[in-house]
Amino acid sequence: MKKFILSSILLLFVGLTFAQNSLIWKISGNGLEKPSYLFGTIHVICPDDFFIPEQLPLKLKECEQLFLEIDMSDPGLMQKMQAGMLNPQMKNIKADLSEEDLKVINETLVKAMGAGIDQLGILKPWALSTMVSIKLGLDCPQPAQYEMEIMKLAKESEIPLLGLETIEEQLAMFDNIPYDEQLELLMESVTDVEENKALFRKMVDTYKAQDIDKLYEFILEQDDMEDFAEFLLDKRNENWIPVLTETMSKKACFVAVGAGHLSGKKGVLQLLKDKGYKVEAVQ
């Protein structure tokens, strides 16, 4: 299960394939006066692997509105994020761990995060497992973020930013993962470090190749996809479409979301096609 959940948390979801290798897609037709663009991101990547497709700054400048999954310019974002990651009544999860598991998790937290279970155990298990997986899975001290670079480019061109969903909505979806499975995920994240590193490496290499087909194959290899795809992927994609169709009818939009949201029967590209739009890979 951990492979799929970790992929989900990083928002690399895929489904049906699109022939061309591209992370940037042009949206036109269906009455649009100007085209909009859709770009697939990966939310954590080492600086040595980070790259900006040549067409990205050019297409962003053609647009009047930037959409990210959430409005990362919200001054209250960090406070809201912290609140959504805390257990109710700040309960510490250590009471729900066996003595053996507690020892292993605590030692890993101290080594990776500089604080142990007494301090960090008030976080929800899925949040802890995500933090540990990123810290131990990436071979760099400080990962780069596509969203931050895109925000910087948008600010330079005075392009306003909006979010497709709120941070509260985004964090709440992980609460759909049963608590016992969150604890299992946490334990696996501290014991399967090398496997997680290999998982990250494969995702990053596939992303850099801009190969939607291989991203699709990668996700198909993961366990329990059917159990979690609906609330981590499908429903969110469906919720985004009305927001995009309304705004694109008035303004050219540049949309940057997790790369896996682009494909599949219920992926953003297919949902836009179903609405009558033309989607084309930008090379």
Short mmCIF file of C-alpha atoms in Angstrom, two decimals:
data_model
loop_
_atom_site.label_atom_id
_atom_site.label_comp_id
_atom_site.label_asym_id
_atom_site.label_seq_id
_atom_site.Cartn_x
_atom_site.Cartn_y
_atom_site.Cartn_z
CA MET A 1 0.00 0.00 0.00
CA LYS A 2 2.78 2.43 0.87
CA LYS A 3 3.92 2.87 -2.73
CA PHE A 4 0.52 4.02 -3.90
CA ILE A 5 -0.13 6.27 -0.91
CA LEU A 6 3.27 7.90 -1.19
CA SER A 7 2.69 8.49 -4.88
CA SER A 8 -0.72 9.92 -4.06
CA ILE A 9 0.66 12.29 -1.45
CA LEU A 10 3.13 13.56 -4.02
CA LEU A 11 0.18 13.92 -6.38
CA LEU A 12 1.64 11.92 -9.23
CA PHE A 13 -1.50 10.27 -10.51
CA VAL A 14 -2.07 8.91 -14.00
CA GLY A 15 -4.65 6.94 -15.94
CA LEU A 16 -5.27 6.60 -19.68
CA THR A 17 -2.31 7.40 -21.91
CA PHE A 18 -1.75 10.33 -24.25
CA ALA A 19 0.63 9.63 -27.12
CA GLN A 20 3.00 12.59 -26.89
CA ASN A 21 5.58 13.07 -24.17
CA SER A 22 4.84 16.49 -22.73
CA LEU A 23 4.13 18.19 -19.43
CA ILE A 24 2.53 21.27 -21.05
CA TRP A 25 -0.83 21.04 -22.81
CA LYS A 26 -2.71 23.67 -24.79
CA ILE A 27 -6.46 23.97 -24.22
CA SER A 28 -8.47 25.57 -27.03
CA GLY A 29 -11.78 25.42 -28.88
CA ASN A 30 -15.26 25.22 -27.39
CA GLY A 31 -15.71 28.98 -27.75
CA LEU A 32 -12.48 30.07 -26.08
CA GLU A 33 -11.16 33.37 -27.46
CA LYS A 34 -7.64 32.59 -26.24
CA PRO A 35 -6.02 29.25 -25.40
CA SER A 36 -5.21 28.24 -21.84
CA TYR A 37 -2.40 25.94 -20.75
CA LEU A 38 -2.05 23.02 -18.34
CA PHE A 39 1.31 22.07 -16.81
CA GLY A 40 2.06 18.97 -14.75
CA THR A 41 4.33 19.45 -11.75
CA ILE A 42 6.09 17.20 -9.27
CA HIS A 43 5.87 18.70 -5.82
CA VAL A 44 9.26 17.66 -4.44
CA ILE A 45 12.42 17.25 -6.50
CA CYS A 46 16.12 17.79 -5.87
CA PRO A 47 17.65 20.95 -7.42
CA ASP A 48 19.94 18.84 -9.62
CA ASP A 49 16.87 17.25 -11.24
CA PHE A 50 14.79 20.42 -11.43
CA PHE A 51 14.18 21.79 -14.92
CA ILE A 52 11.82 24.28 -16.54
CA PRO A 53 10.51 23.34 -20.00
CA GLU A 54 11.51 25.99 -22.51
CA GLN A 55 7.90 26.78 -23.43
CA LEU A 56 6.69 27.27 -19.85
CA PRO A 57 7.67 30.94 -19.31
CA LEU A 58 6.43 31.83 -22.79
CA LYS A 59 3.02 30.22 -22.35
CA LEU A 60 2.62 31.62 -18.85
CA LYS A 61 3.13 35.15 -20.19
CA GLU A 62 0.28 34.58 -22.67
CA CYS A 63 -2.13 34.03 -19.78
CA GLU A 64 -4.05 36.39 -17.50
CA GLN A 65 -4.58 34.06 -14.56
CA LEU A 66 -2.53 31.40 -12.76
CA PHE A 67 -4.19 28.46 -11.03
CA LEU A 68 -2.33 26.19 -8.63
CA GLU A 69 -3.95 23.42 -6.63
CA ILE A 70 -4.04 25.82 -3.68
CA ASP A 71 -3.35 29.54 -3.34
CA MET A 72 0.21 29.40 -2.05
CA SER A 73 0.32 33.18 -1.68
CA ASP A 74 -2.23 33.01 1.16
CA PRO A 75 -0.50 34.59 4.19
CA GLY A 76 -2.34 32.21 6.50
CA LEU A 77 -1.35 29.10 4.55
CA MET A 78 1.27 27.80 6.97
CA GLN A 79 -1.00 28.17 9.98
CA LYS A 80 -3.84 26.38 8.20
CA MET A 81 -1.51 23.61 7.06
CA GLN A 82 -0.21 23.04 10.57
CA ALA A 83 -3.74 22.91 11.96
CA GLY A 84 -4.77 20.30 9.38
CA MET A 85 -1.80 18.07 10.18
CA LEU A 86 -2.38 17.95 13.94
CA ASN A 87 -4.27 15.14 15.68
CA PRO A 88 -7.54 16.14 17.40
CA GLN A 89 -6.83 17.54 20.88
CA MET A 90 -3.12 17.20 19.93
CA LYS A 91 -3.20 13.52 20.87
CA ASN A 92 0.21 11.86 20.66
CA ILE A 93 0.20 8.72 18.51
CA LYS A 94 2.81 6.98 20.66
CA ALA A 95 0.02 5.50 22.81
CA ASP A 96 -1.15 3.56 19.74
CA LEU A 97 2.25 2.06 18.89
CA SER A 98 3.83 -1.11 20.17
CA GLU A 99 6.98 -0.68 22.24
CA GLU A 100 9.08 -2.10 19.42
CA ASP A 101 7.55 0.12 16.72
CA LEU A 102 7.74 3.16 18.99
CA LYS A 103 11.49 2.65 19.46
CA VAL A 104 12.16 2.33 15.72
CA ILE A 105 9.99 5.32 14.79
CA ASN A 106 11.45 7.52 17.52
CA GLU A 107 15.03 6.76 16.52
CA THR A 108 14.28 7.53 12.87
CA LEU A 109 12.48 10.77 13.69
CA VAL A 110 15.38 12.00 15.81
CA LYS A 111 17.86 11.14 13.08
CA ALA A 112 15.85 12.54 10.17
CA MET A 113 13.92 15.41 11.73
CA GLY A 114 15.97 16.36 14.79
CA ALA A 115 13.03 15.72 17.14
CA GLY A 116 11.44 12.57 18.51
CA ILE A 117 7.97 11.14 18.97
CA ASP A 118 7.33 13.22 22.12
CA GLN A 119 7.47 16.37 20.00
CA LEU A 120 6.28 15.14 16.60
CA GLY A 121 3.78 12.50 17.70
CA ILE A 122 1.00 15.09 17.82
CA LEU A 123 1.04 15.07 14.02
CA LYS A 124 -1.27 12.76 12.11
CA PRO A 125 0.51 9.56 11.04
CA TRP A 126 0.08 10.30 7.32
CA ALA A 127 1.74 13.70 7.83
CA LEU A 128 4.65 12.16 9.73
CA SER A 129 5.16 9.44 7.14
CA THR A 130 5.16 12.02 4.36
CA MET A 131 7.75 14.19 6.12
CA VAL A 132 10.01 11.21 6.84
CA SER A 133 9.65 9.76 3.34
CA ILE A 134 10.63 13.04 1.70
CA LYS A 135 13.52 13.63 4.11
CA LEU A 136 14.95 10.14 3.68
CA GLY A 137 13.87 9.54 0.09
CA LEU A 138 15.50 12.53 -1.58
CA ASP A 139 19.27 12.79 -1.87
CA CYS A 140 19.35 16.51 -1.19
CA PRO A 141 18.90 18.61 1.96
CA GLN A 142 16.43 21.06 0.47
CA PRO A 143 14.10 20.03 -2.39
CA ALA A 144 13.02 22.47 -5.09
CA GLN A 145 9.37 23.29 -5.80
CA TYR A 146 7.87 23.96 -9.20
CA GLU A 147 5.03 25.93 -7.65
CA MET A 148 7.43 28.45 -6.13
CA GLU A 149 9.24 29.01 -9.43
CA ILE A 150 5.97 29.39 -11.33
CA MET A 151 4.69 31.83 -8.72
CA LYS A 152 7.89 33.85 -9.14
CA LEU A 153 7.46 34.00 -12.92
CA ALA A 154 3.80 34.96 -12.55
CA LYS A 155 4.64 37.74 -10.11
CA GLU A 156 7.21 39.16 -12.52
CA SER A 157 4.48 39.37 -15.17
CA GLU A 158 1.86 40.59 -12.66
CA ILE A 159 -0.34 37.54 -13.27
CA PRO A 160 -2.76 36.97 -10.34
CA LEU A 161 -2.87 33.62 -8.54
CA LEU A 162 -5.86 31.53 -7.47
CA GLY A 163 -6.28 28.07 -5.99
CA LEU A 164 -8.43 25.25 -7.39
CA GLU A 165 -9.15 24.08 -3.84
CA THR A 166 -8.42 25.19 -0.30
CA ILE A 167 -5.63 23.84 1.86
CA GLU A 168 -8.29 22.61 4.28
CA GLU A 169 -9.91 20.56 1.50
CA GLN A 170 -6.56 19.19 0.35
CA LEU A 171 -5.46 18.07 3.79
CA ALA A 172 -8.86 16.67 4.77
CA MET A 173 -8.74 14.10 1.96
CA PHE A 174 -5.94 12.24 3.73
CA ASP A 175 -8.20 11.77 6.74
CA ASN A 176 -10.10 9.30 4.56
CA ILE A 177 -7.18 6.90 5.04
CA PRO A 178 -8.10 4.70 8.02
CA TYR A 179 -6.04 5.51 11.12
CA ASP A 180 -4.62 1.99 11.45
CA GLU A 181 -3.41 2.15 7.85
CA GLN A 182 -1.82 5.54 8.52
CA LEU A 183 0.17 3.96 11.37
CA GLU A 184 1.18 1.11 9.07
CA LEU A 185 2.27 3.62 6.45
CA LEU A 186 4.38 5.45 9.04
CA MET A 187 6.09 2.25 10.13
CA GLU A 188 6.85 1.29 6.55
CA SER A 189 8.27 4.75 5.82
CA VAL A 190 10.91 4.34 8.54
CA THR A 191 11.80 0.71 7.78
CA ASP A 192 11.81 0.67 3.96
CA VAL A 193 14.12 3.61 3.33
CA GLU A 194 16.02 2.14 0.39
CA GLU A 195 12.80 1.03 -1.29
CA ASN A 196 11.38 4.52 -0.89
CA LYS A 197 14.54 6.04 -2.37
CA ALA A 198 14.16 3.79 -5.40
CA LEU A 199 10.52 4.85 -5.65
CA PHE A 200 11.44 8.53 -5.65
CA ARG A 201 14.19 7.97 -8.20
CA LYS A 202 11.87 6.17 -10.59
CA MET A 203 9.22 8.87 -10.28
CA VAL A 204 11.72 11.66 -10.88
CA ASP A 205 13.33 9.95 -13.87
CA THR A 206 9.94 9.31 -15.43
CA TYR A 207 8.87 12.89 -14.78
CA LYS A 208 12.03 14.28 -16.36
CA ALA A 209 11.34 12.15 -19.43
CA GLN A 210 7.90 13.83 -19.58
CA ASP A 211 6.57 10.37 -20.41
CA ILE A 212 2.89 10.12 -19.51
CA ASP A 213 2.75 6.48 -20.64
CA LYS A 214 5.46 5.41 -18.21
CA LEU A 215 3.91 7.41 -15.40
CA TYR A 216 0.74 5.47 -16.11
CA GLU A 217 2.59 2.15 -15.98
CA PHE A 218 4.30 3.20 -12.76
CA ILE A 219 1.02 3.86 -10.98
CA LEU A 220 -0.49 0.62 -12.27
CA GLU A 221 2.27 -1.24 -10.44
CA GLN A 222 1.15 0.14 -7.08
CA ASP A 223 -1.10 -1.70 -4.64
CA ASP A 224 -4.58 -0.67 -3.45
CA MET A 225 -4.99 2.03 -6.09
CA GLU A 226 -8.71 1.40 -6.41
CA ASP A 227 -9.23 1.99 -2.68
CA PHE A 228 -7.86 5.53 -2.67
CA ALA A 229 -7.92 6.92 -6.22
CA GLU A 230 -11.47 8.21 -5.97
CA PHE A 231 -10.90 10.72 -3.17
CA LEU A 232 -7.22 11.45 -3.85
CA LEU A 233 -7.62 11.93 -7.58
CA ASP A 234 -10.93 11.47 -9.38
CA LYS A 235 -13.17 13.62 -7.20
CA ARG A 236 -10.68 16.46 -7.11
CA ASN A 237 -10.33 16.46 -10.89
CA GLU A 238 -14.10 16.60 -11.25
CA ASN A 239 -14.30 19.50 -8.80
CA TRP A 240 -11.68 21.47 -10.70
CA ILE A 241 -13.36 21.31 -14.11
CA PRO A 242 -16.26 23.76 -13.41
CA VAL A 243 -13.80 26.24 -11.94
CA LEU A 244 -11.58 26.04 -15.00
CA THR A 245 -14.30 26.10 -17.62
CA GLU A 246 -15.90 29.20 -16.09
CA THR A 247 -12.62 31.09 -15.78
CA MET A 248 -11.19 30.04 -19.17
CA SER A 249 -14.29 31.41 -20.87
CA LYS A 250 -13.32 34.85 -19.58
CA LYS A 251 -9.52 34.76 -19.24
CA ALA A 252 -6.61 32.78 -20.58
CA CYS A 253 -5.42 30.58 -17.68
CA PHE A 254 -2.18 28.82 -16.88
CA VAL A 255 -2.92 25.82 -14.68
CA ALA A 256 -0.18 23.96 -12.78
CA VAL A 257 -1.18 20.79 -10.92
CA GLY A 258 0.45 17.45 -10.07
CA ALA A 259 1.53 15.76 -13.30
CA GLY A 260 -0.56 12.66 -12.74
CA HIS A 261 -3.77 14.67 -12.67
CA LEU A 262 -3.39 15.19 -16.42
CA SER A 263 -4.28 11.69 -17.67
CA GLY A 264 -6.88 8.97 -17.26
CA LYS A 265 -10.57 8.44 -17.90
CA LYS A 266 -11.24 10.94 -15.13
CA GLY A 267 -8.05 12.95 -15.61
CA VAL A 268 -8.15 16.66 -16.30
CA LEU A 269 -7.19 16.30 -19.97
CA GLN A 270 -9.92 13.75 -20.67
CA LEU A 271 -12.53 15.67 -18.67
CA LEU A 272 -11.75 18.80 -20.69
CA LYS A 273 -12.03 16.82 -23.92
CA ASP A 274 -15.38 15.50 -22.75
CA LYS A 275 -16.52 19.11 -22.35
CA GLY A 276 -15.67 19.82 -25.99
CA TYR A 277 -12.23 21.39 -25.63
CA LYS A 278 -9.24 20.52 -27.80
CA VAL A 279 -6.10 19.50 -25.89
CA GLU A 280 -2.70 19.41 -27.60
CA ALA A 281 0.79 18.66 -26.32
CA VAL A 282 3.15 21.64 -26.37
CA GLN A 283 6.62 20.54 -27.48
#
